[in-house]
Coordinates of C-alpha atoms in Angstrom, one line a residue:
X1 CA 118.6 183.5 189.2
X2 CA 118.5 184.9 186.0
X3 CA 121.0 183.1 184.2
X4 CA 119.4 179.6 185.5
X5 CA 115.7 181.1 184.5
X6 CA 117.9 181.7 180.8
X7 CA 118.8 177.6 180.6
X8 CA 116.2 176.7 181.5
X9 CA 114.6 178.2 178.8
X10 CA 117.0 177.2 176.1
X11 CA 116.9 173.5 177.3
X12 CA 113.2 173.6 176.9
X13 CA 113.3 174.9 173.5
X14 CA 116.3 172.6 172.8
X15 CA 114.1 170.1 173.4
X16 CA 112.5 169.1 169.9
X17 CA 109.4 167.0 171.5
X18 CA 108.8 169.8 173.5
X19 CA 109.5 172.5 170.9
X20 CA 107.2 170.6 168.1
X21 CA 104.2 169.7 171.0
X22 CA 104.0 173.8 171.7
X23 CA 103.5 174.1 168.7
X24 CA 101.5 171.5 167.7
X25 CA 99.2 172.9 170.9
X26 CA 99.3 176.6 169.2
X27 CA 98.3 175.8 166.1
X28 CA 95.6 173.5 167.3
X29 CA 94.1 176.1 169.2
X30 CA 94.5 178.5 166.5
X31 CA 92.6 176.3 164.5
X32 CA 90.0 175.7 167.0
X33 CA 89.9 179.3 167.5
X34 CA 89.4 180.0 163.6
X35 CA 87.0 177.2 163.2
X36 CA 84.7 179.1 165.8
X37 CA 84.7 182.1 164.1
X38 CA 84.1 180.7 161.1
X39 CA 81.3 178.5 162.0
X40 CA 79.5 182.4 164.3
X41 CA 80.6 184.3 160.9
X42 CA 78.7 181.4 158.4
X43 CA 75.8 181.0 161.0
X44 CA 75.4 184.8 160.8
X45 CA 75.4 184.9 156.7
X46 CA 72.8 181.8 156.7
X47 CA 70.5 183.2 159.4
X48 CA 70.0 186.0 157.3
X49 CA 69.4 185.0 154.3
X50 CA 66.9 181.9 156.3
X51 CA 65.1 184.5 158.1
X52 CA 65.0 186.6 154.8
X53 CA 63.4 183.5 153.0
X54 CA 60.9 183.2 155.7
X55 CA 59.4 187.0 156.5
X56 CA 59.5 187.5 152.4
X57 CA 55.9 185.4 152.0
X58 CA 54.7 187.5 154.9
X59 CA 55.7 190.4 153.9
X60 CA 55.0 190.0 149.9
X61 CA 51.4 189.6 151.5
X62 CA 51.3 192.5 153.9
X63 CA 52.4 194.7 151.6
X64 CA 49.8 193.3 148.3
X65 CA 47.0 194.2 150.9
X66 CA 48.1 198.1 152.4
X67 CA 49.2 199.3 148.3
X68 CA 45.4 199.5 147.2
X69 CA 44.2 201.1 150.5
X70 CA 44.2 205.0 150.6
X71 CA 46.9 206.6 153.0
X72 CA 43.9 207.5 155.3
X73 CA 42.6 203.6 155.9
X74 CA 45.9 202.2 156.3
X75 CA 46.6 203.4 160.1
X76 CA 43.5 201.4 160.9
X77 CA 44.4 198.3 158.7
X78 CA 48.1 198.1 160.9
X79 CA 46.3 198.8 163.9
X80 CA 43.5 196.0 163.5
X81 CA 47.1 193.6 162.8
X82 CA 48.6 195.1 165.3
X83 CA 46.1 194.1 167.7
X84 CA 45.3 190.9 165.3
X85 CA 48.8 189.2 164.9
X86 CA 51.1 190.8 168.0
X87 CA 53.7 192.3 165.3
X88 CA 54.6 195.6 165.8
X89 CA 54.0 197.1 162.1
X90 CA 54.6 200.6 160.9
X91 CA 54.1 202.9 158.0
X92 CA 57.2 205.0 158.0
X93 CA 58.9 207.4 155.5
X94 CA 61.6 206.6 153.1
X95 CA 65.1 207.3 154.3
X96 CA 68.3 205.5 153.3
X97 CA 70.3 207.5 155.7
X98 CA 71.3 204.9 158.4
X99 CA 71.4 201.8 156.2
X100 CA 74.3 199.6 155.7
X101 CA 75.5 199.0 152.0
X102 CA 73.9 195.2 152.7
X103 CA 70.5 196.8 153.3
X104 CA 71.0 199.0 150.0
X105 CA 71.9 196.1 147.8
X106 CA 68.5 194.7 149.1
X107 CA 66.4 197.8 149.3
X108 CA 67.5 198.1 145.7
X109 CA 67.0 194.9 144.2
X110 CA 63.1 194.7 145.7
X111 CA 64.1 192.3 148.6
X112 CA 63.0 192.1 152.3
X113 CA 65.5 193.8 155.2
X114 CA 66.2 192.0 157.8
X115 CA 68.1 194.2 160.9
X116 CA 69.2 192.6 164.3
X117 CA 68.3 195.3 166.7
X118 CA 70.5 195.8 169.7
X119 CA 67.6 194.8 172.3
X120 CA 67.6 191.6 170.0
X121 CA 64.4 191.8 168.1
X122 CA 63.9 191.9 164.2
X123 CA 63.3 195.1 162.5
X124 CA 61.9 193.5 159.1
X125 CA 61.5 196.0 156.0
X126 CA 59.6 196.3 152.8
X127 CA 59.1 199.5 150.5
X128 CA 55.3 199.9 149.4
X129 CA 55.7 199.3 145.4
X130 CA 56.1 202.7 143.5
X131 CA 56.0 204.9 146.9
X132 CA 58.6 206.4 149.6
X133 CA 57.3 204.8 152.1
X134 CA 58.3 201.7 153.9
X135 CA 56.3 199.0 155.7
X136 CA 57.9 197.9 158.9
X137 CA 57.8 195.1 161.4
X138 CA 59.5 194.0 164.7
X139 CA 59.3 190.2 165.5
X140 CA 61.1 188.7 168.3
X141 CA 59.8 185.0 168.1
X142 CA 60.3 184.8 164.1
X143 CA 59.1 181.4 163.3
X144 CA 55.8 181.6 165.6
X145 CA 54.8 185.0 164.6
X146 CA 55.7 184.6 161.0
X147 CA 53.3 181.7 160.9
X148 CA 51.1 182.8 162.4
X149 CA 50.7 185.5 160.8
X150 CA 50.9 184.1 157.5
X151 CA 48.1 181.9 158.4
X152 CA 45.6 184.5 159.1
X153 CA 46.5 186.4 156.1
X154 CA 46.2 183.4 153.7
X155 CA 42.9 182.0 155.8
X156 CA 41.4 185.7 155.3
X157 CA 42.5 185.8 151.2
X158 CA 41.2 182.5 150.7
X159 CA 37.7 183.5 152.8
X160 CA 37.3 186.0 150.2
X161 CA 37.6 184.3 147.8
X162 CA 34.7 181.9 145.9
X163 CA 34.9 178.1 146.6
X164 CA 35.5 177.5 143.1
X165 CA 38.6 179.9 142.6
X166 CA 40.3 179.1 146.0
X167 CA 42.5 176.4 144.3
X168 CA 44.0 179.3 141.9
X169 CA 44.0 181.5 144.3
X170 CA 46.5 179.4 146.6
X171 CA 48.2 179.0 143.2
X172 CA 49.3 183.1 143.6
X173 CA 49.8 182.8 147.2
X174 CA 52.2 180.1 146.8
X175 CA 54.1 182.1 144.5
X176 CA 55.3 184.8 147.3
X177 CA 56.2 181.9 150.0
X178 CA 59.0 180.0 150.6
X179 CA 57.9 176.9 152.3
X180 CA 54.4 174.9 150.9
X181 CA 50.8 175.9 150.9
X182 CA 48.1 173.3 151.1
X183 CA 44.6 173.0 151.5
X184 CA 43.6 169.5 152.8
X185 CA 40.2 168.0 153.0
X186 CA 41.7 165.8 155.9
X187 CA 43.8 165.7 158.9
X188 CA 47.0 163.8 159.1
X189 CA 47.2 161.6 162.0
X190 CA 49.7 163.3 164.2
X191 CA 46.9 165.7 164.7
X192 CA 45.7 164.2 168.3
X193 CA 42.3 164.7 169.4
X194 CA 42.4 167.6 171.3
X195 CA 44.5 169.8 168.5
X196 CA 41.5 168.9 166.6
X197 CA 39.1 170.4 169.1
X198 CA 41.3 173.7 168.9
X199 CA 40.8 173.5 165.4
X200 CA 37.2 173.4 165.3
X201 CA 37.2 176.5 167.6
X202 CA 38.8 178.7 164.7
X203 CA 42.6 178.3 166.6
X204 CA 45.7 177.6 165.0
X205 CA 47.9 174.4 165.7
X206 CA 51.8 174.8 165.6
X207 CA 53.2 170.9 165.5
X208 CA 56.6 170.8 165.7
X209 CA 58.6 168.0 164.2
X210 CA 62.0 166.9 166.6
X211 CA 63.4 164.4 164.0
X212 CA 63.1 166.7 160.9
X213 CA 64.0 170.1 163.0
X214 CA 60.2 171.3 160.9
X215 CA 57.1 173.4 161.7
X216 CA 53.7 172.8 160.9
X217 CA 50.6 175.0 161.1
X218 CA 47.3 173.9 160.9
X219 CA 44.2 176.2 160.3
X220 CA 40.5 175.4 159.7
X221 CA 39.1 177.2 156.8
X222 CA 35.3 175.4 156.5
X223 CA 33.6 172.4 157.5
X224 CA 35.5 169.7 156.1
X225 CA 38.8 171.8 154.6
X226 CA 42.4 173.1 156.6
X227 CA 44.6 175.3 155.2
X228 CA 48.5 173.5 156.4
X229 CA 52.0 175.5 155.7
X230 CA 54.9 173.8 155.9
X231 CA 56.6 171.5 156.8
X232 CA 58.7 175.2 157.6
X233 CA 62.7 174.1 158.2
X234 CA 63.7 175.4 161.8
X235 CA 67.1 177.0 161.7
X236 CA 70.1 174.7 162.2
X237 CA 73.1 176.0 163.3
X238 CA 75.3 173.3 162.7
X239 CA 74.2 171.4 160.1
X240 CA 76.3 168.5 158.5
X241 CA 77.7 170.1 155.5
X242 CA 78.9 173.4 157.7
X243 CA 81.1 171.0 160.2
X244 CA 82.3 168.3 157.7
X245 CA 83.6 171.4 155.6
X246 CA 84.6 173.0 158.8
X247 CA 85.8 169.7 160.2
X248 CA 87.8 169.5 156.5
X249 CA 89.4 172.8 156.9
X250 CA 90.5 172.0 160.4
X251 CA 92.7 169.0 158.9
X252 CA 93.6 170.7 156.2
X253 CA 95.3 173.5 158.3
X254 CA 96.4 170.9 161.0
X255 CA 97.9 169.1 158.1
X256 CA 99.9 172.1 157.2
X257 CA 100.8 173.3 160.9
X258 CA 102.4 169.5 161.2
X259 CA 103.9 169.8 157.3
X260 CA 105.6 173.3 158.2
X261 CA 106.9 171.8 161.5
X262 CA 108.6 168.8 159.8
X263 CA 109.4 170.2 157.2
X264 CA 111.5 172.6 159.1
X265 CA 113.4 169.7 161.2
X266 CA 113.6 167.5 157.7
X267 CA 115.5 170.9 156.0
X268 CA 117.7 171.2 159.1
X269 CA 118.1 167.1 158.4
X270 CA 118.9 167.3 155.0
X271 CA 121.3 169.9 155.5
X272 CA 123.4 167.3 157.2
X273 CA 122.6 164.8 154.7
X274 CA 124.1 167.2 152.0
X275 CA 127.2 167.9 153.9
X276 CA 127.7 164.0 154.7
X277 CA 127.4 163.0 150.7
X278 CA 129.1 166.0 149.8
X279 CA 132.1 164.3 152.1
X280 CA 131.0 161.0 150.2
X281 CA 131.8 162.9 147.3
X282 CA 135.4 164.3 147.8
X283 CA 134.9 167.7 149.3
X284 CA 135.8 167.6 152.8
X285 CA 135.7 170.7 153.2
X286 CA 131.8 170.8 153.4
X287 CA 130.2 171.8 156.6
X288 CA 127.0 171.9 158.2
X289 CA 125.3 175.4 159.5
X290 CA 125.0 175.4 163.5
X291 CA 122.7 178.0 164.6
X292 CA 120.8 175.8 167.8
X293 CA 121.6 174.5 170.6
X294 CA 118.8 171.3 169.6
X295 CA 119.1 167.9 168.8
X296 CA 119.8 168.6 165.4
X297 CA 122.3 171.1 166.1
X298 CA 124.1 169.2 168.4
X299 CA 124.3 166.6 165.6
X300 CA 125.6 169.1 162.9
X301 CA 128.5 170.4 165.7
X302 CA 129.4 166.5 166.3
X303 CA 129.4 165.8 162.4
X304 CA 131.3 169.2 161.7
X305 CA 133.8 168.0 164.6
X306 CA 134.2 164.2 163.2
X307 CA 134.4 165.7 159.4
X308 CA 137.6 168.1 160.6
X309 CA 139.4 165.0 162.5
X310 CA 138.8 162.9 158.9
X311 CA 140.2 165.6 157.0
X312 CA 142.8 165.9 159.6
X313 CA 143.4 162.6 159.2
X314 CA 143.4 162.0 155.6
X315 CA 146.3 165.2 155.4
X316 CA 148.3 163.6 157.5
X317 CA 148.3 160.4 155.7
X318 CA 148.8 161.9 152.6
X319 CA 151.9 164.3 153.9
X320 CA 153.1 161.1 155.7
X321 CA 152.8 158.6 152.2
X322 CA 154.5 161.7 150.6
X323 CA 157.3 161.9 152.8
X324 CA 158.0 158.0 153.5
X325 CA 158.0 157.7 150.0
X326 CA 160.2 160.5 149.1
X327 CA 162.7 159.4 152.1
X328 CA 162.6 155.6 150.6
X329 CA 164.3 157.1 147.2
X330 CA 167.3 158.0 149.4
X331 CA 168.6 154.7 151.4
X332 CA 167.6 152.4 148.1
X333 CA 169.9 154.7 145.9
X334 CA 172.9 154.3 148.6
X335 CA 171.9 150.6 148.4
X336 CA 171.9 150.5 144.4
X337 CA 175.4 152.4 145.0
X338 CA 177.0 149.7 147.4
X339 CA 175.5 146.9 145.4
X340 CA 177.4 147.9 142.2
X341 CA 181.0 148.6 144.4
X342 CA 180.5 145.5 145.3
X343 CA 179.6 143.7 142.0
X344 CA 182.8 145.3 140.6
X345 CA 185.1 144.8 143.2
X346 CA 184.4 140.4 143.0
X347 CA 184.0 137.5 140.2
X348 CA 182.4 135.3 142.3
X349 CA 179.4 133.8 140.2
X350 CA 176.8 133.3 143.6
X351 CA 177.8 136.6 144.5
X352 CA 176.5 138.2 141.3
X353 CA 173.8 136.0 141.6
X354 CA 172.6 137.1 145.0
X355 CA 173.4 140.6 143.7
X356 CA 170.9 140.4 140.4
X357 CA 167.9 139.8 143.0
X358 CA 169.0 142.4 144.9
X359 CA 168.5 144.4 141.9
X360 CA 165.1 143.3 141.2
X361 CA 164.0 143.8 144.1
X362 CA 165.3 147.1 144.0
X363 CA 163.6 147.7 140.7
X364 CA 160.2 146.6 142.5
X365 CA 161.0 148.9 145.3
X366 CA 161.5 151.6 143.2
X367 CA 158.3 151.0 141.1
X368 CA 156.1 150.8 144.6
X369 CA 157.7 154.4 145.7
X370 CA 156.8 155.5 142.2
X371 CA 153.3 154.2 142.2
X372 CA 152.6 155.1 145.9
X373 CA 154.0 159.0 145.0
X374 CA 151.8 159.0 142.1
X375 CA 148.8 158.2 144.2
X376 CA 149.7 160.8 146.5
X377 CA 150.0 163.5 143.7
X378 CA 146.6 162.7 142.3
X379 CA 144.9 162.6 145.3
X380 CA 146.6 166.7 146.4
X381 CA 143.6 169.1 146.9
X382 CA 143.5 172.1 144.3
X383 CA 145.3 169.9 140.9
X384 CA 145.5 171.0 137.6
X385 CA 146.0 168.9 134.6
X386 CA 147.4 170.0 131.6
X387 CA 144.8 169.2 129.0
X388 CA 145.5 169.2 125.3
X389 CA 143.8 168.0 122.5
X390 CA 145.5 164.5 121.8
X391 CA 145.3 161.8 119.0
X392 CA 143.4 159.1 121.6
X393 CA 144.1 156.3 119.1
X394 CA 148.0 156.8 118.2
X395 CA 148.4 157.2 122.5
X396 CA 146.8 154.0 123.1
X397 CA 148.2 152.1 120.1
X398 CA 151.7 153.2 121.6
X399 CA 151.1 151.3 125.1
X400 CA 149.8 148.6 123.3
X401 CA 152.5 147.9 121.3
X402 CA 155.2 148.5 123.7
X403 CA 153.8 145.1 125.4
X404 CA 153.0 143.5 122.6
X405 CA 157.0 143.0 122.1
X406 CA 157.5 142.4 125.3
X407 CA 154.3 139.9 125.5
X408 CA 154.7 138.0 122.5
X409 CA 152.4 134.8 123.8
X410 CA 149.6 137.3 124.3
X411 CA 147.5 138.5 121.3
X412 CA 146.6 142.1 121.4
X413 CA 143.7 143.5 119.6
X414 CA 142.9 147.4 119.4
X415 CA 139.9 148.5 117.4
X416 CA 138.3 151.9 116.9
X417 CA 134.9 152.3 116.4
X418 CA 131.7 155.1 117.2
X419 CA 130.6 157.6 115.1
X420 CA 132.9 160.2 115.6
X421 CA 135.8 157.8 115.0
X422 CA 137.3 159.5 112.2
X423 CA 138.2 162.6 114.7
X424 CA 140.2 160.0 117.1
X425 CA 141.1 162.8 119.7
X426 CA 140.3 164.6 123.0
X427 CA 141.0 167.1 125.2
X428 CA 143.4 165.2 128.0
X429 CA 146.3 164.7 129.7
X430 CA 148.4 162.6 128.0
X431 CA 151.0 161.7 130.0
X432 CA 148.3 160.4 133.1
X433 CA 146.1 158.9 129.8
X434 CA 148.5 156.7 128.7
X435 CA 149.5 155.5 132.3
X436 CA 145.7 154.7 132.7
X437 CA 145.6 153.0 129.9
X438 CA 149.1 151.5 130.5
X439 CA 148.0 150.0 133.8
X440 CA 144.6 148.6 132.7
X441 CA 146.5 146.4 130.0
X442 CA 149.1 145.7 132.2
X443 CA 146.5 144.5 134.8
X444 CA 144.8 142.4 131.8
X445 CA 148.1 140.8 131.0
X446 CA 148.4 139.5 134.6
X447 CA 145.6 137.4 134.2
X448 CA 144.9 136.7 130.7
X449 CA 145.0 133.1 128.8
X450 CA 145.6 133.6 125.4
X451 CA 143.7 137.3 124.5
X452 CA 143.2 141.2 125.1
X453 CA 141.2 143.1 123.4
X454 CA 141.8 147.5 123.8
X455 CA 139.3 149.0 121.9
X456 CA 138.0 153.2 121.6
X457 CA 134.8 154.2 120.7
X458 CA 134.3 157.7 120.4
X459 CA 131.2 159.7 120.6
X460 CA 130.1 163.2 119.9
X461 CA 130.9 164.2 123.7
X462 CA 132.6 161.6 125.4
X463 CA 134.9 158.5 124.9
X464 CA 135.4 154.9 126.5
X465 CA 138.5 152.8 126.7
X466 CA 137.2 149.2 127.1
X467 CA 140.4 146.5 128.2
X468 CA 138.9 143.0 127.8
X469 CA 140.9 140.1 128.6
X470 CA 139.8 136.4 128.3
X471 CA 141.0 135.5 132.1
X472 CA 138.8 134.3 134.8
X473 CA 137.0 137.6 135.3
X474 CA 136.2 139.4 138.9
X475 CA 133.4 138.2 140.9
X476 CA 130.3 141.3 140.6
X477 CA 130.7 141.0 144.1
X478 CA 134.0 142.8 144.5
X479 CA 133.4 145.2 141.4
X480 CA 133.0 148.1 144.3
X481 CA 136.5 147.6 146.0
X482 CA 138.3 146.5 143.0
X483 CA 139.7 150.1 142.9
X484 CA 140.4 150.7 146.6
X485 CA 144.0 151.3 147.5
X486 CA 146.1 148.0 147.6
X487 CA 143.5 145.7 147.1
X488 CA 144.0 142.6 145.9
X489 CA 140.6 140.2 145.4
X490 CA 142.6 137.1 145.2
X491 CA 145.2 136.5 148.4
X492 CA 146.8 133.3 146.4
X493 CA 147.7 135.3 143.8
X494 CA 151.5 136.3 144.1
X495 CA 153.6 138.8 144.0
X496 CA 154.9 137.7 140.4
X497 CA 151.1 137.8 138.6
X498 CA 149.9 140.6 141.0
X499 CA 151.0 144.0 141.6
X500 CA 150.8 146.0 144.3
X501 CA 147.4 147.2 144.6
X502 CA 147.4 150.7 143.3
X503 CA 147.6 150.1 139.8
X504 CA 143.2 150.7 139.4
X505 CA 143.1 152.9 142.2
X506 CA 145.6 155.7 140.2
X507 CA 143.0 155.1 137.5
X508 CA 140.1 155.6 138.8
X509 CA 141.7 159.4 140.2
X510 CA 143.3 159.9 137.0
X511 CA 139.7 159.6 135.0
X512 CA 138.5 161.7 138.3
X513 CA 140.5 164.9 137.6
X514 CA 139.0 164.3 133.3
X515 CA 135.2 164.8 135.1
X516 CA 135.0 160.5 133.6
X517 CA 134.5 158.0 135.5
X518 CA 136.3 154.3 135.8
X519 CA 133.9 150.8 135.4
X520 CA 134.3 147.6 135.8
X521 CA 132.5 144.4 134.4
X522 CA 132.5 140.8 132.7
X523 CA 133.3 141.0 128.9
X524 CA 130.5 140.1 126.5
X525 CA 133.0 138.5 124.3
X526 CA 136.0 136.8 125.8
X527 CA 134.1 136.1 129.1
X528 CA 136.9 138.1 131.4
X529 CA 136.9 141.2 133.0
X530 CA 136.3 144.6 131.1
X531 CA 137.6 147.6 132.5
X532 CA 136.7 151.1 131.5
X533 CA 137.4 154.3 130.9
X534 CA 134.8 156.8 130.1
X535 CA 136.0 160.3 129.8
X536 CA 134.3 163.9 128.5
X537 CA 136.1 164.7 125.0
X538 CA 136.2 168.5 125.9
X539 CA 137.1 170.1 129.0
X540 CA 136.0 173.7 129.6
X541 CA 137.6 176.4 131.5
X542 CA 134.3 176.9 132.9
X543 CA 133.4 173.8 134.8
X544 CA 134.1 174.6 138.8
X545 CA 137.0 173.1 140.0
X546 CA 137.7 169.2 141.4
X547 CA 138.3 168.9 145.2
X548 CA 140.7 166.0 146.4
X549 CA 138.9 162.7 145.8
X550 CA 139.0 160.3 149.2

């Protein structure tokens, strides 16, 4: 029961959909979670400070009227509010004991305290100015009772004061509130009748606004003149800004849950695309990690699998051309051997005849096994060139002119040129550089009219071997496999103008073990093709070593 319990497990977290959509799901309630707490732990920073904004006009004006009264009249003047305005107001001792370091920040700079009590009322405080002793409130409906209250304290100032000096007088009172202060010598016209009445009878009207989330209080001051506050902002707990930057964060972290989860399946992806163009590359020995059971391991165990059966493969082709080729020396020796018994033991003119073709194609025999076990060699994992530093110029000039004699239709042209000419060597391997070179101008001879060109240029790090020839040229079409293994781009060519199709393959591994490279385009001058060679003029004993190219 166990064990099945076990894979069942593993195929469901095998399962990438599966394993991605988890979690997807845990990070989006994550987010949801955090975007909660957020939005309570913002709410809770903005309700203070907007109930701070509204008791501080109230409480600016409480505590301008108890300073100038003696300590003995001001239990009666928060008794008479008391029983005034419903708000619970004290005169209590200084003691910093039991505040918060919030409250002390505020205490000191001269601001208004606002507590949440546990029974959920507001304990509001304010120190009289230049005295230990603080003046304090409990509210529990804030925006009523601070309105309220505010009203009755600014209608009593301003009924103090003369008719003439009312206007200035607002002026001060406007200073300590928040929200506007207005006397109006008319109603607007959302006061209905029967607010008006209330009015007239010395009450207060509260209008509320639902579009604008506002509060209005009205308050008759004299025949003819109201006292309005407001419009006062109700408190919003979600306004627009908070959820689009709430909303913003959201994605942004969503964003990043769904990055972290592809990102971690592309990584696993690219590993496999590394090891596939590392194998592209030459080194088959490259592998891929498998540490799930997943899709994506599943794919690296199959691609580990099918890169071992191709190196397999290509090692036992290469063992197998090795041998064959090695075994083919044998049997055309004994054939040479008989061949030349024979041609001494007879005079017979067709005889000898028949026996110089046999010869020949000996001789071709023997140059395929040679170029087929040359292949082979270059292409053994773990080679090592002898490099030395050679005269480039005097190596090429040698294979040129060894078919110039036996060309002598052909015109063969090798110039020098480059900055660095005057040095005319690099670090190579001189034997496999002049077969290079050897079988790009014996290539160029095959199809040339009238003209080859062989021409070095040298540079201050590398060096290129351009073979031009004023033949027909190759397609740009079959520039790509024109160095594949016995390829030949023409099947009417024959045997006589072609070889045998390894001649650009063994250079194109021979400029792979010098770190250069082999190219092949249309000449710029005689209109043919252009092969070349480009090859690094040093080789360090510090650059890592080649793997077998494929």
């Amino acid at each position: 029961m166990k064990a099945e319990r076990n894979r069942l497990v593993r195929q469901v977290l095998g399962n990438i959909f599966l394993r991605v959509y988890v979690g997807m799901l845990g990070a989006l309630i994550l987010i949801v979670l955090l975007s909660v707490a957020i939005v309570a732990m913002t709410n809770l920073i903005r309700e203070e400070a907007y109930q701070e904004n509204l008791l501080s006009g109230l409480f600016s004006t409480l505590i301008n009227e108890a300073s100038p009264l003696p300590p003995a009249l001001r239990t009666h003047w928060v008794e008479e509010l008391n029983r005034t305005l419903g708000l619970e107001l004290s005169l209590q001792p200084l003691n910093k004991q039991d505040w918060s370091s919030w409250s002390l920040e505020r205490f000191h700079n001269g601001r208004v305290i606002v507590e949440k009590r546990p029974t959920g009322e507001l304990q509001v405080i304010r120190q009289l100015p230049g005295e230990p002793t603080l003046l304090v409130g409990r509210l529990w409906r804030v925006t009523e009772q601070q309105a309220s209250a505010s009203i009755y304290l600014i209608l009593r100032d301003l009924q103090r004061t003369p008719m003439e000096l009312r206007h200035e007088r607002l002026k001060i009172l406007q200073s300590r509130f928040r929200y506007d202060i207005a006397l109006l010598d008319q109603l607007p016209r959302t006061v209905d009748p029967l607010q008006r009445q209330r009015l007239d009878r010395g009450e207060q009207v509260v209008l509320f606004s639902d579009d604008a989330q506002t509060v209005v209080s009205y308050a008759q001051i004299g025949p003819g003149t109201w006292l309005k506050l407001g419009p006062i902002a109700l408190f919003n707990q979600y306004p627009v800004s908070l959820l689009a930057g709430v909303s913003l964060m959201a994605l942004l972290l969503l964003g990043t849950a769904t990055w972290w989860f592809i990102r971690t399946l592309e990584k696993r992806l690219r590993q496999v695309e590394k090891a596939a163009s590392q194998i592209a590359a030459g080194n088959l020995n490259s592998r891929v990690a498998t540490n799930s059971s997943d899709f994506v391991g599943r794919l690296a165990q199959s691609f580990n699998r099918m890169a071992e059966q191709v190196q397999g493969l290509l090692r036992t082709q290469q063992e197998m051309i090795h041998a064959v080729s090695h075994e083919l020396r044998t049997p055309v020796a004994r054939v040479r051997f008989g061949m030349q018994m024979i041609e001494d033991f007879t005079d017979d003119p067709a005889i000898h005849k028949q026996l110089a073709g046999i010869d020949k194609d000996i001789d071709e025999l023997n140059e395929l096994v040679d170029e087929i076990l040359t292949y082979a060699r270059l292409g053994q994992d773990g080679l090592k060139l002898s490099f030395a530093r050679s005269n480039v110029v005097q190596l090429t000039r040698e294979v040129v002119q060894s078919f110039q004699r036996t060309q002598p239709q052909l015109t063969l042209v090798l110039d020098v040129s480059g900055s660095h000419a005057y040095q005319g060597d690099a670090s190579i391997e001189p034997r496999y550089f002049q077969r290079a070179v050897q079988n790009l101008v014996g290539n160029a001879i095959r199809y040339a009219r009238h003209r080859i060109r062989i021409r070095c240029h040298f540079e201050a790090e590398t060096l290129r071997v351009d073979v031009e020839d004023d033949g027909e040229g190759i397609p740009e079409h079959d520039w790509e496999r024109v160095f594949a293994p016995f390829s030949r781009l023409d099947d009417s060519r024959a045997r006589s103008s072609g070889g045998y199709g390894l001649g650009l393959s063994i250079v194109q591994r021979i400029t792979y073990w010098h770190r250069g490279g082999a190219l092949v385009d249309r000449s710029p001058t005689l209109q043919g093709a252009r092969f070349s060679l480009l090859l690094p003029r040093e080789q360090l004993d510090s650059d890592p070593p080649l793997r077998a190219p494929i």
